[in-house]
Amino acid sequence: MAAISSEDTTQAVRSEFLVFGAPDLQQTEVDEVVATLESGWIGMGPRCIRFEELFRQYIGCAHAVSLNSCTAGLELALDALGIGPGDEVITTPLTFCATANVVVHRGAKPVFADVDPVTGNIDPEQVRQALSPRTKAILPVHLYGRPCEMDPLLELAREHGLAIVDDAAHATEARYRGRKIGAIGDMSVFSFYVTKNMTTAEGGMLTTANAAWADAVRIKRLHGLSHDAWKRYSSEGFQPYDVLAAGYKFNMTDLQAALGIHQLARLEANLAVRENYWRIYDEGFSEMPEVQIPPQVPEELLESGSRHARHLYTLLVNSPTSPLTRWELVQALKAENIGTGVHFVALNLTTYYQQAFGYRRGDFPHAEYISDRTVSLPLSPALKEEDLRDVIRAVKKVLRPKLVAVP
Ligand SMILES: *Cc1c(COP(=O)(O)O)cnc(C)c1O
């Protein structure tokens, strides 16, 4: 057999490991962090306030509250709604465990509703079927950055008097039919974890149009202390304070906000880079029957002003055309020095959710289909185009060994 490619199959495609989800950090961030350190005020303070205001303007909402994580924000959102024991919150099984864990922390039950088999987002019809007299809220996740079908969810919420708290961890830049994610749900929560579209190392932001909820979250993020208690050690002098609630320690710090201010400034430019990288991957994999590329956003949605935030580029490993299973592919790519991710293992397949709530394999076939096959490829704007070419070469090498075999 003649060689189709001159690929050397004995050597890894890359000599250096390609980290999945590398952050794009630049000199502006370094300078701002140094300036924060030199200011002497590194806890929650003026930079958090500035970051909140910039983020609020970017989303176009009434209130933005900075937090130490998205998880903390989801927790405080459910707390502000008074969700507790005996209540149910409907969410997707195809998400990071934090989305459902926060429901459990409130003593409430996470009720999963299966996803759309194409988009992986929660299916409004399945939500309808999961409703019960105990349902208090719907917690959709804009999976991989693709906005959920919000209109039918909003309609369900209106009909049944439910709140919508959306997990926007992937969706900072996303829009749905001309409206910004973060300005649609009752409360929306964003993540600035290291691998997300913008990062503060750890951090999150809750947005809402409701002043009372925003106030409740502001108070509970800092122990339940009365307003502006973060200023208590400032030059204004120590003020008398009160404890209004048994709060949490969920506040952001100025060191994190120093990163956030500049990450936000580059957010749109970095999205443009990821959009370009997305196209490169699509072209690279479109002819491979072994994998399925992410579904396009339908023209109708694009024309009505929807936007995918391009957080995670995921392939579905087709069986039986692919010689490797998904976990085998992850291992094979690691051997080629390519880091990948799996987003996500459906929660009904995990030990805790099976033992605590009796969920089983077979409960959510669409989520399980994706969960069994999905693999996320590096997409960070910190990468170079050559890095993406390496990823494409590596995927082809491990899935189509015959095509690169030497005679
Ligand atoms: C990352 C992530 C979270 C948690 O975000 P943190 O800021 O790390 O708390 C929640 N939900 C989803 C879908 C995520 O991907």
XYZ file of C-alpha atoms and ligand atoms in Angstrom:
422
model
C 0.000 0.000 0.000
C 1.309 3.416 -0.892
C 1.660 6.148 1.674
C -1.166 8.660 1.385
C 0.507 11.039 3.771
C 4.049 11.543 4.911
C 2.866 11.656 8.543
C 5.281 10.017 10.955
C 2.958 7.820 13.017
C 5.579 6.965 15.607
C 5.828 10.542 16.861
C 3.219 12.631 18.661
C 1.690 15.344 16.482
C 2.938 17.934 18.985
C 6.074 17.920 21.070
C 4.531 20.255 23.670
C 1.244 19.620 25.429
C -1.615 21.857 24.224
C -3.524 22.891 27.342
C -7.308 22.853 27.075
C -8.938 26.157 28.009
C -5.814 28.289 28.306
C -6.700 31.843 29.402
C -5.850 34.847 27.227
C -4.016 37.137 29.666
C -2.203 40.244 28.495
C -0.063 43.093 29.778
C -3.124 45.253 30.553
C -4.232 42.658 33.103
C -0.729 42.446 34.591
C -0.562 46.246 34.907
C -4.016 46.472 36.501
C -3.240 43.735 39.025
C 0.025 45.483 39.932
C -1.805 48.818 40.260
C -4.354 47.107 42.518
C -1.599 45.683 44.713
C 0.104 49.056 44.873
C -3.177 50.763 45.786
C -3.176 48.777 49.007
C -6.871 47.816 48.537
C -7.017 44.261 47.267
C -10.306 43.035 48.744
C -13.758 43.946 47.493
C -13.723 47.624 46.608
C -13.670 50.250 43.863
C -12.496 47.899 41.094
C -15.349 45.474 41.823
C -17.782 48.393 41.597
C -16.226 49.529 38.285
C -16.279 46.016 36.870
C -19.936 45.586 37.856
C -20.861 48.838 36.124
C -18.966 47.934 32.934
C -20.540 44.467 32.880
C -23.992 45.908 33.555
C -23.579 48.211 30.556
C -22.312 45.365 28.373
C -25.360 43.232 29.171
C -27.749 46.168 29.131
C -29.491 45.242 32.371
C -30.477 47.117 35.522
C -28.248 45.371 38.088
C -25.028 43.389 38.037
C -23.607 41.912 41.233
C -20.056 40.526 41.316
C -19.410 37.246 43.130
C -16.605 34.784 43.710
C -18.146 32.238 41.299
C -21.082 31.417 39.077
C -21.968 28.646 41.508
C -22.291 31.219 44.318
C -24.547 33.312 42.095
C -26.839 30.376 41.294
C -27.004 29.609 44.999
C -27.919 33.200 45.893
C -30.453 33.441 43.059
C -32.368 30.420 44.361
C -32.022 31.792 47.893
C -33.460 35.159 46.814
C -36.454 33.317 45.335
C -36.999 31.597 48.687
C -36.550 28.126 47.196
C -36.261 25.494 49.917
C -37.304 22.040 51.117
C -40.271 20.575 49.243
C -39.638 22.738 46.172
C -38.569 21.542 42.743
C -36.366 23.247 40.187
C -36.401 21.969 36.613
C -33.011 21.873 34.936
C -31.013 19.997 32.320
C -29.086 16.812 33.074
C -26.504 17.829 30.439
C -24.622 20.399 32.509
C -21.856 20.869 35.021
C -22.812 19.456 38.416
C -22.825 22.922 40.031
C -26.092 23.744 38.236
C -27.933 20.994 40.105
C -25.805 20.944 43.290
C -27.053 24.416 44.250
C -30.652 23.159 44.112
C -29.699 20.337 46.476
C -28.017 22.840 48.851
C -31.348 24.621 49.203
C -32.993 21.382 50.278
C -34.968 21.360 47.031
C -35.105 18.685 44.325
C -33.441 19.064 40.921
C -35.919 17.687 38.397
C -34.191 16.962 35.103
C -35.851 17.499 31.741
C -34.255 15.984 28.635
C -32.527 18.119 26.031
C -33.067 18.775 22.361
C -31.096 16.069 20.533
C -29.539 18.578 18.124
C -28.673 21.607 20.267
C -28.228 19.862 23.622
C -30.246 22.654 25.258
C -33.178 21.911 27.555
C -36.314 21.023 25.568
C -39.268 23.258 26.577
C -41.695 20.410 25.851
C -39.812 18.159 28.275
C -39.898 20.993 30.826
C -43.672 21.141 30.465
C -43.917 17.423 31.157
C -41.716 17.749 34.251
C -43.904 20.432 35.858
C -45.515 19.631 39.194
C -47.338 21.656 41.857
C -43.968 21.855 43.650
C -42.101 23.436 40.701
C -40.773 26.883 41.633
C -38.224 27.693 38.957
C -36.677 26.668 35.644
C -32.877 26.661 35.435
C -31.826 26.475 31.773
C -28.174 26.324 30.700
C -27.030 27.908 27.437
C -24.950 24.883 26.542
C -21.570 25.566 24.894
C -22.675 29.215 24.394
C -25.744 28.466 22.242
C -28.727 30.398 23.604
C -31.683 28.307 24.785
C -35.088 28.718 23.181
C -36.154 31.323 25.734
C -39.597 32.279 24.347
C -41.320 28.950 25.089
C -39.571 28.819 28.482
C -40.743 32.352 29.319
C -44.259 31.385 28.276
C -44.216 28.313 30.530
C -42.884 30.419 33.393
C -45.640 33.003 32.925
C -48.376 30.370 32.681
C -47.282 28.625 35.856
C -45.885 31.498 37.927
C -42.309 30.202 37.834
C -39.024 32.075 37.930
C -36.297 31.596 35.328
C -32.732 31.565 36.610
C -30.429 30.948 33.669
C -26.979 29.457 34.008
C -25.094 31.678 31.575
C -21.649 30.290 32.455
C -20.960 29.662 28.728
C -22.963 32.514 27.322
C -21.462 35.911 28.178
C -21.691 37.126 24.562
C -24.864 35.228 23.611
C -28.039 36.844 22.309
C -31.487 35.388 21.767
C -33.690 36.991 19.111
C -32.147 40.431 19.559
C -32.070 40.321 23.360
C -28.914 39.849 25.366
C -28.627 36.762 27.536
C -28.489 38.262 31.018
C -31.385 40.606 30.271
C -34.062 37.951 29.601
C -34.340 35.579 32.567
C -35.382 36.760 36.025
C -31.810 36.284 37.181
C -28.853 35.191 35.041
C -25.483 34.066 36.305
C -22.154 34.233 34.451
C -18.874 32.469 35.199
C -15.357 33.886 35.015
C -13.658 30.595 35.803
C -10.242 30.087 34.148
C -11.534 28.248 31.071
C -14.563 30.481 30.389
C -14.946 33.128 27.676
C -13.543 35.719 30.060
C -11.797 35.000 33.335
C -11.014 36.489 36.716
C -9.358 33.187 37.784
C -12.443 32.546 39.901
C -15.476 34.783 39.718
C -19.036 35.283 38.639
C -21.698 37.896 38.038
C -25.442 37.868 38.641
C -27.614 40.135 36.512
C -31.263 41.018 37.040
C -33.860 43.702 36.379
C -35.244 43.273 39.899
C -33.837 45.704 42.497
C -35.055 43.689 45.485
C -33.334 40.502 44.305
C -30.151 42.423 43.464
C -30.191 43.907 46.974
C -30.754 40.530 48.605
C -27.840 39.051 46.652
C -25.564 42.037 47.493
C -26.276 41.614 51.185
C -25.985 37.827 51.284
C -22.743 37.716 49.285
C -20.995 39.417 52.238
C -22.180 37.668 55.394
C -25.553 39.434 55.402
C -23.942 42.689 56.494
C -25.864 45.890 55.838
C -25.143 47.842 52.686
C -21.666 48.867 51.579
C -20.153 47.090 54.557
C -17.114 46.375 52.358
C -16.195 50.027 52.960
C -15.926 49.461 56.693
C -12.127 49.603 56.676
C -11.878 52.411 54.107
C -10.843 56.022 54.592
C -14.473 56.785 55.405
C -13.765 55.236 58.779
C -15.352 52.267 60.468
C -19.126 52.621 60.222
C -21.689 51.017 62.472
C -23.132 48.004 60.727
C -25.972 45.571 61.160
C -26.463 41.905 60.205
C -29.606 41.596 58.111
C -29.417 37.911 57.159
C -27.321 34.811 57.704
C -25.265 35.469 54.594
C -22.363 33.799 52.845
C -18.781 34.650 51.872
C -19.379 34.915 48.138
C -17.894 38.321 47.228
C -15.377 39.083 44.473
C -12.113 40.916 45.235
C -10.492 43.881 43.491
C -7.611 41.647 42.383
C -10.133 39.560 40.422
C -12.023 42.609 39.144
C -8.685 43.988 37.895
C -8.578 41.017 35.508
C -12.276 41.239 34.674
C -12.171 44.874 33.579
C -9.637 44.097 30.830
C -11.029 40.680 29.938
C -14.376 42.362 29.316
C -12.723 44.977 27.097
C -11.350 42.178 24.858
C -14.453 39.951 25.041
C -15.882 40.800 21.608
C -12.486 40.669 19.877
C -11.844 37.249 21.435
C -15.244 36.024 20.289
C -14.291 36.995 16.730
C -11.116 34.900 17.085
C -13.099 31.906 18.335
C -15.639 32.322 15.509
C -12.762 32.074 13.047
C -11.303 29.049 14.865
C -14.767 27.439 14.862
C -14.849 27.724 11.048
C -11.371 26.223 10.763
C -12.474 23.215 12.824
C -15.749 22.886 10.891
C -13.813 22.753 7.625
C -11.214 20.400 9.080
C -13.755 17.834 10.255
C -16.690 18.252 7.863
C -15.610 15.375 5.595
C -15.003 12.890 8.407
C -17.773 10.305 8.911
C -16.130 9.298 12.204
C -17.236 12.513 13.915
C -20.059 14.984 13.790
C -19.335 18.711 13.928
C -21.515 21.053 16.053
C -24.881 21.898 14.506
C -25.126 25.259 12.726
C -27.287 27.972 14.253
C -30.387 28.061 11.983
C -30.539 31.048 9.588
C -33.891 32.054 11.019
C -32.371 32.486 14.486
C -29.344 34.387 13.179
C -31.579 36.734 11.198
C -33.740 37.408 14.238
C -30.662 38.513 16.181
C -29.499 35.374 17.986
C -25.819 34.826 18.634
C -23.855 31.780 19.737
C -21.132 32.677 22.259
C -18.799 29.935 20.878
C -17.624 28.757 24.281
C -16.960 25.089 23.550
C -16.261 23.411 20.225
C -17.512 19.849 20.597
C -17.333 16.855 18.303
C -19.649 13.872 18.634
C -17.806 10.600 18.106
C -19.934 8.543 15.720
C -20.244 4.875 16.478
C -19.682 2.531 14.809
C -17.868 4.532 12.084
C -15.270 5.741 14.572
C -12.679 3.116 15.514
C -12.369 4.729 18.959
C -14.923 5.424 21.660
C -15.043 8.933 23.110
C -12.903 8.097 26.150
C -10.437 6.280 23.871
C -10.294 9.369 21.672
C -9.565 11.549 24.727
C -6.694 9.220 25.655
C -5.379 9.003 22.094
C -5.346 12.796 21.767
C -3.539 13.093 25.083
C -0.861 10.801 23.655
C -0.593 13.299 20.761
C -0.142 16.076 23.375
C -3.589 17.555 22.796
C -5.655 18.448 25.865
C -9.419 17.979 25.557
C -12.496 18.186 27.765
C -15.791 16.336 28.161
C -18.836 18.596 28.610
C -20.602 16.925 30.221
C -21.264 13.555 31.776
C -25.071 13.671 32.105
C -25.931 14.060 35.781
C -28.367 11.116 35.787
C -25.323 8.917 35.055
C -23.416 10.103 38.139
C -23.313 8.231 41.446
C -24.647 11.025 43.644
C -27.678 11.850 41.506
C -28.486 8.166 41.101
C -28.229 7.447 44.837
C -29.874 10.621 46.130
C -32.710 10.951 43.602
C -32.993 7.554 41.915
C -32.026 8.755 38.441
C -30.877 6.020 36.054
C -29.379 5.496 32.627
C -32.281 5.503 30.194
C -34.091 8.420 31.865
C -32.848 11.068 29.415
C -31.876 9.427 26.110
C -30.958 12.636 24.271
C -28.686 13.923 27.045
C -27.115 10.463 27.343
C -26.488 10.260 23.596
C -24.463 13.473 23.722
C -22.893 12.635 27.095
C -21.552 9.326 25.716
C -20.059 10.849 22.555
C -19.019 14.454 23.153
C -15.440 15.695 23.260
C -14.399 19.361 23.493
C -11.398 20.615 21.543
C -9.138 23.544 22.512
C -10.690 26.831 21.303
C -9.013 29.529 23.382
C -8.077 32.796 21.630
C -4.682 32.342 23.312
C -4.017 29.607 20.720
C -2.490 30.158 17.313
C -3.910 28.830 14.056
C -1.050 26.297 13.923
C -2.266 24.884 17.214
C -5.683 24.243 15.668
C -4.052 22.610 12.642
C -2.241 20.292 15.073
C -5.553 19.374 16.693
C -7.114 18.583 13.311
C -4.079 16.531 12.258
C -4.124 14.647 15.557
C -7.840 13.808 15.329
C -7.342 12.542 11.761
C -4.276 10.574 12.742
C -5.941 8.712 15.612
C -9.319 8.150 13.940
C -8.070 7.299 10.451
C -4.806 5.425 11.088
C -4.926 3.718 7.678
C -4.816 7.003 5.808
C -1.547 7.965 7.421
C 0.086 4.517 7.473
C 3.473 4.166 5.861
C 3.815 1.335 3.293
C -18.259 26.550 34.802
C -19.688 26.273 34.990
C -20.355 26.573 36.181
C -19.629 26.987 37.430
O -18.956 28.167 37.306
P -18.002 28.624 38.509
O -17.736 30.062 38.214
O -16.777 27.773 38.444
O -18.758 28.441 39.767
C -21.717 26.417 36.241
N -22.406 25.951 35.185
C -21.806 25.615 34.032
C -22.640 25.123 32.897
C -20.427 25.738 33.898
O -19.818 25.363 32.766
